[in-house]
Short mmCIF file of C-alpha atoms in Angstrom, two decimals:
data_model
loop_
_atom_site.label_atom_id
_atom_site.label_comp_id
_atom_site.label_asym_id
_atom_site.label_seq_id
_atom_site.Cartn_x
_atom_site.Cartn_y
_atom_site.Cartn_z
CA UNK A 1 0.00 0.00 0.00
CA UNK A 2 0.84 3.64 -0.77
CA UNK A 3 0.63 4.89 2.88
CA UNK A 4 1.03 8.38 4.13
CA UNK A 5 2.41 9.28 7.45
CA UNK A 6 1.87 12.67 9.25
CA UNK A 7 4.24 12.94 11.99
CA UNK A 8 6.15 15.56 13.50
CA UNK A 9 8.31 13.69 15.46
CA UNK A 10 11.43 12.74 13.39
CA UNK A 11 12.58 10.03 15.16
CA UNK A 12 8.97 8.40 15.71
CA UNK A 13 8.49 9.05 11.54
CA UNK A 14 11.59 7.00 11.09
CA UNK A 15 11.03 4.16 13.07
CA UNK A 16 7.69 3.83 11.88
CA UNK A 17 8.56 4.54 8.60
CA UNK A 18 11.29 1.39 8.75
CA UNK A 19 8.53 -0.73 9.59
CA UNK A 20 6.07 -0.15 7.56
CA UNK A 21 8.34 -0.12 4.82
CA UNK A 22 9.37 -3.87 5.98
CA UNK A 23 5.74 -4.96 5.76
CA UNK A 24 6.22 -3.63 1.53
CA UNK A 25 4.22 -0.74 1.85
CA UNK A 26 5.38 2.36 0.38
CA UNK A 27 5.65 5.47 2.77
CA UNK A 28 4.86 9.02 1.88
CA UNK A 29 6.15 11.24 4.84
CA UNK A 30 5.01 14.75 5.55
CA UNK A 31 5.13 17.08 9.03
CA UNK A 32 2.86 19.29 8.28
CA UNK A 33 -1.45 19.39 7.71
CA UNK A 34 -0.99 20.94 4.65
CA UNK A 35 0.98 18.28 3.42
CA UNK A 36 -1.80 15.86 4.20
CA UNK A 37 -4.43 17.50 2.78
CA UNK A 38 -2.26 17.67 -0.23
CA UNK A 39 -1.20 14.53 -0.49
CA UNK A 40 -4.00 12.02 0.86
CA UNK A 41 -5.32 11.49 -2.36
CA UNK A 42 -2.83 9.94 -3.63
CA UNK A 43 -2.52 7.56 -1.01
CA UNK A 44 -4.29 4.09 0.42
CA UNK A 45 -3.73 4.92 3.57
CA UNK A 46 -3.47 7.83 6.44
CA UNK A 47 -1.69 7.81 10.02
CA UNK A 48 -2.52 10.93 11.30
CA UNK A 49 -0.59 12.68 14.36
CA UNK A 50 -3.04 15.11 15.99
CA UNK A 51 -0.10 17.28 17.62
CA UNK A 52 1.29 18.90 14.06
CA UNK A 53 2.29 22.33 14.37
CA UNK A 54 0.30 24.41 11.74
CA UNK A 55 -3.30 23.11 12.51
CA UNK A 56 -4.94 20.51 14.80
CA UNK A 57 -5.03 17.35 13.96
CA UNK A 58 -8.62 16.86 14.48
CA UNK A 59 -9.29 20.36 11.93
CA UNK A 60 -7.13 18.09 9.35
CA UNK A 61 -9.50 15.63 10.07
CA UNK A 62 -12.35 16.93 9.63
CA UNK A 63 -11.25 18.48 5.88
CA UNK A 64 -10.09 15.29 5.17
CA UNK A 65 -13.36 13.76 5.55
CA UNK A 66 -15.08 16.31 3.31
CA UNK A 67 -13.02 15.66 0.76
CA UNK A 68 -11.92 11.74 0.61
CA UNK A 69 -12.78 8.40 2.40
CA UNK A 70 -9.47 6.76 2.49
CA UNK A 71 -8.80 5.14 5.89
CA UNK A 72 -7.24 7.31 8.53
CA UNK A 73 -5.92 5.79 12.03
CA UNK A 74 -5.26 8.70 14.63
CA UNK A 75 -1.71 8.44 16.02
CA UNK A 76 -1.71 10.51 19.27
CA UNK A 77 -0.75 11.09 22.59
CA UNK A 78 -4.40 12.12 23.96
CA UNK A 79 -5.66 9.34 25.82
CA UNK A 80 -8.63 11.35 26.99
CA UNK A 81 -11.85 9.98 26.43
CA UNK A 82 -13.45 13.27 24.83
CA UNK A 83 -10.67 13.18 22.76
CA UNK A 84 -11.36 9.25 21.52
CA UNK A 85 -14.75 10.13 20.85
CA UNK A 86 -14.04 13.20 18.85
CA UNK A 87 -11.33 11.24 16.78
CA UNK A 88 -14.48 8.84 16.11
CA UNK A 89 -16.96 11.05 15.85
CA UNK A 90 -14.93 12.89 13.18
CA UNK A 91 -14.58 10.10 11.29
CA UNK A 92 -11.76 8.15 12.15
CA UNK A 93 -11.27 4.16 11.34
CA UNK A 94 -9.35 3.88 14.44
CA UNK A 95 -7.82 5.73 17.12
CA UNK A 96 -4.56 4.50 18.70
CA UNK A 97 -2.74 6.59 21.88
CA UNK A 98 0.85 6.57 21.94
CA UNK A 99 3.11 4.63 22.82
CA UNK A 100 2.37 1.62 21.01
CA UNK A 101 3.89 -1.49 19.74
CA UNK A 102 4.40 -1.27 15.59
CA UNK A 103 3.36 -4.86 16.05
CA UNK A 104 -0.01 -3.51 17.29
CA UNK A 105 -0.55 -0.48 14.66
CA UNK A 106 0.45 -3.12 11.76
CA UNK A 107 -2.43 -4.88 12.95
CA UNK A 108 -5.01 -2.53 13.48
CA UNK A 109 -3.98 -1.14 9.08
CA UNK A 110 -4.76 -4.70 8.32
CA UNK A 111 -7.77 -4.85 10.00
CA UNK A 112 -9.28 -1.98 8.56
CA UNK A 113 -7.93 -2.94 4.71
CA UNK A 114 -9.53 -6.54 5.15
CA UNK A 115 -12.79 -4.77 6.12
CA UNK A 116 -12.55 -1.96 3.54
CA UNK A 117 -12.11 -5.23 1.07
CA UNK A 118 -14.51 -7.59 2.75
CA UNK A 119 -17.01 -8.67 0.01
CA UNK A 120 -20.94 -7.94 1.03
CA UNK A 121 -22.65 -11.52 1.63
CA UNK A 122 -25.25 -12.25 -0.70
CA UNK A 123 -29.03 -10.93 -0.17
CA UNK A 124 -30.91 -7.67 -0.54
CA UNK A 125 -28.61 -4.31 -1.82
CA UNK A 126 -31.47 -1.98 -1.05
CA UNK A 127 -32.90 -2.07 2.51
CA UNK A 128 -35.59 -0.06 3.47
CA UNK A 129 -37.10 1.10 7.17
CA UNK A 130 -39.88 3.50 6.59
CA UNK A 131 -38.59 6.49 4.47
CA UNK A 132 -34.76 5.66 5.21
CA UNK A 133 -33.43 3.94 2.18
CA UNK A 134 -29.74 2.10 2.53
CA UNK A 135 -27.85 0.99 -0.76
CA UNK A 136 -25.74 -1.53 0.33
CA UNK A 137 -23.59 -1.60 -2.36
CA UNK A 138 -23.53 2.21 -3.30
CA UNK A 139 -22.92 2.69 0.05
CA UNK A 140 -25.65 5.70 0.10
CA UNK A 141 -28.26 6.53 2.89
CA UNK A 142 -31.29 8.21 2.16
CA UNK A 143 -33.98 10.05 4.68
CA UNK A 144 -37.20 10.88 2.68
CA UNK A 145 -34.90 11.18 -0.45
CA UNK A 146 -32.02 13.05 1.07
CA UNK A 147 -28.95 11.87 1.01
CA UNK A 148 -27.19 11.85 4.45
CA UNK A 149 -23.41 11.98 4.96
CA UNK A 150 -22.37 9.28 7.08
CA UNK A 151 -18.59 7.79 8.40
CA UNK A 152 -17.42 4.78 6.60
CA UNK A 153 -17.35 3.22 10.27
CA UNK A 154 -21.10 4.51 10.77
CA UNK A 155 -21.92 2.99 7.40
CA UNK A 156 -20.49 -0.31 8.15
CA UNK A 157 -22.39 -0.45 11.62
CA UNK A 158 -26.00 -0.15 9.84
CA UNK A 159 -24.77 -1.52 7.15
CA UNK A 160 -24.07 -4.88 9.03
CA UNK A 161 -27.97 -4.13 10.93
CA UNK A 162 -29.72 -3.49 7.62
CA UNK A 163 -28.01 -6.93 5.76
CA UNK A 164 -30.34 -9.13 8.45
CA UNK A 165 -33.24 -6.43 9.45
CA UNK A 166 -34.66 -7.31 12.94
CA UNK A 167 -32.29 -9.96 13.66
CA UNK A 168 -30.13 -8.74 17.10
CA UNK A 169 -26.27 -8.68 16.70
CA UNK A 170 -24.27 -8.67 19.83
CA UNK A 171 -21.79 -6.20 20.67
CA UNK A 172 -18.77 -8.35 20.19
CA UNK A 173 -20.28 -9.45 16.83
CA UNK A 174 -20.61 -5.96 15.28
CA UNK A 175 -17.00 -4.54 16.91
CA UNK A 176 -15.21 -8.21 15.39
CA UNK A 177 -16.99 -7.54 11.76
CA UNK A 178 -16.49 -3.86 12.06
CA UNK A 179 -13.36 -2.93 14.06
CA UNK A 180 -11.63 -6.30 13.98
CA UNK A 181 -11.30 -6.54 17.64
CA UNK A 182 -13.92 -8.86 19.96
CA UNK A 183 -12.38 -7.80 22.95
CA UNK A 184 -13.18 -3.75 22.38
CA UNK A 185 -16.62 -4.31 23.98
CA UNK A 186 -15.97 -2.74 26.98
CA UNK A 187 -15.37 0.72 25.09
CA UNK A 188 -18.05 3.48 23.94
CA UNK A 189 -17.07 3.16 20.37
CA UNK A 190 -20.01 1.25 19.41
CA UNK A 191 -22.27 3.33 21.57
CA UNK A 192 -20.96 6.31 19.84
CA UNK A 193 -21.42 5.21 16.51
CA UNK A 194 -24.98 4.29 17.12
CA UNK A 195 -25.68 7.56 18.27
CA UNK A 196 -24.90 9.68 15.52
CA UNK A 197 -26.59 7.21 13.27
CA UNK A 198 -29.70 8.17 15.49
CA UNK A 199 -28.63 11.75 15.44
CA UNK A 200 -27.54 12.27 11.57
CA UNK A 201 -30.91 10.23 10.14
CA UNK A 202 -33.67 11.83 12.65
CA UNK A 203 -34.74 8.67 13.22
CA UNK A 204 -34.13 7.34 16.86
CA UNK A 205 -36.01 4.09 15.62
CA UNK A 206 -34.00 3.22 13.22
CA UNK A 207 -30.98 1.01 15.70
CA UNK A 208 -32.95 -0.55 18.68
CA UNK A 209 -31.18 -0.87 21.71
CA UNK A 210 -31.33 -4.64 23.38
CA UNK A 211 -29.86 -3.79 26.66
CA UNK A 212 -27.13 -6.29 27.83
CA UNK A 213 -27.52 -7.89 24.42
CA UNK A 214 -26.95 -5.84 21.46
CA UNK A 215 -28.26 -4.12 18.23
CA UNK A 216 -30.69 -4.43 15.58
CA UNK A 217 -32.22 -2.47 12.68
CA UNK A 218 -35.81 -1.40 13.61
CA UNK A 219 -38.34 -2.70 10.87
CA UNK A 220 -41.60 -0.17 11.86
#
């Protein structure tokens, strides 16, 4: 993969930039969040460092999502949990807090490639719940006709829902098919995701809550 790595930090760049490299990917390596922007487009990949020194990381964020849906893992040293959920909520594929292991961050890229790649099972493309329509494979959400902009994480969450309407899916389920990871179940990840798919249709309905159990897509 063509990956691009925004870090500040020389000698973190470098190291990470050695392993990566060892792994065959190619790395693209800028300090700045101009260079991101610039650049991401031309990459299959973003690691984004939130502490750059011309604009904050989640600002670079937030234009990147206008503007592309390649996968972005937040590199940082906020551990905070408003800072987590902002990294999510702005549309993040993953969010890892520094230090870490390279063994762990080579894990996490793979995880999100294999579910960027991940074929959609066979079945229904179009789902419909009342007047919220979900392409499956255009990956589009409608409310009454308008298009709404979702996450590619958000998308993946109803997407999995809306592929079996009305049939729950536990919480380790949904994090293993959509972050990769069982054992995250204990985190508000999920919880946040569900929320702004409540918040960004209007419709509250639309994910019902089974509590101790899991999720499913509403079918009133």
């Amino acid at each position: 993969m063509r990956v691009l790595l925004v870090e500040d930090d020389d000698r973190l760049a470098a190291a990470l930039t050695t392993a990566l490299q060892r792994h065959g990917n190619v790395v693209q390596r800028v300090a700045r969040a101009h260079g991101c922007l610039r650049l991401a487009g031309e990459n299959d990949f973003v690691l984004l460092d939130l502490g750059l020194p011309d604009m904050d990381g989640m600002e670079v964020l937030r234009q990147l999502r206008r503007a592309s849906a390649v996968p972005v893992i937040v590199l940082t040293a906020r551990s905070g949990e408003r800072d987590v959920l902002r990294g999510l909520r702005g549309g993040a594929d993953d969010y890892l807090v520094k230090p870490f292991r390279t063994a762990e961050l080579l894990a996490r890229i793979e995880a999100v490639v294999r579910r960027g790649t991940r074929p959609l099972p066979p079945g229904d493309q179009v789902v419909e719940v009342g007047d919220v329509r979900i392409d499956l494979a255009a990956r589009r959400v409608t409310v009454a006709g308008e298009a709404i902009s979702l996450t590619r994480r958000e998308f993946e969450v109803l997407a999995l829902l809306a592929r079996q309407p009305g049939v729950v899916r536990s919480r380790e389920e949904i994090l293993d098919e959509v972050w990769g990871d069982p054992f995250l179940s204990a985190s508000r990840s999920l919880d946040v995701h569900v929320a702004c798919l409540r918040a960004k249709t209007g419709r509250p309905e639309l994910v019902e809550t089974l509590r101790g159990t899991g999720y499913r897509l509403g079918v009133r």
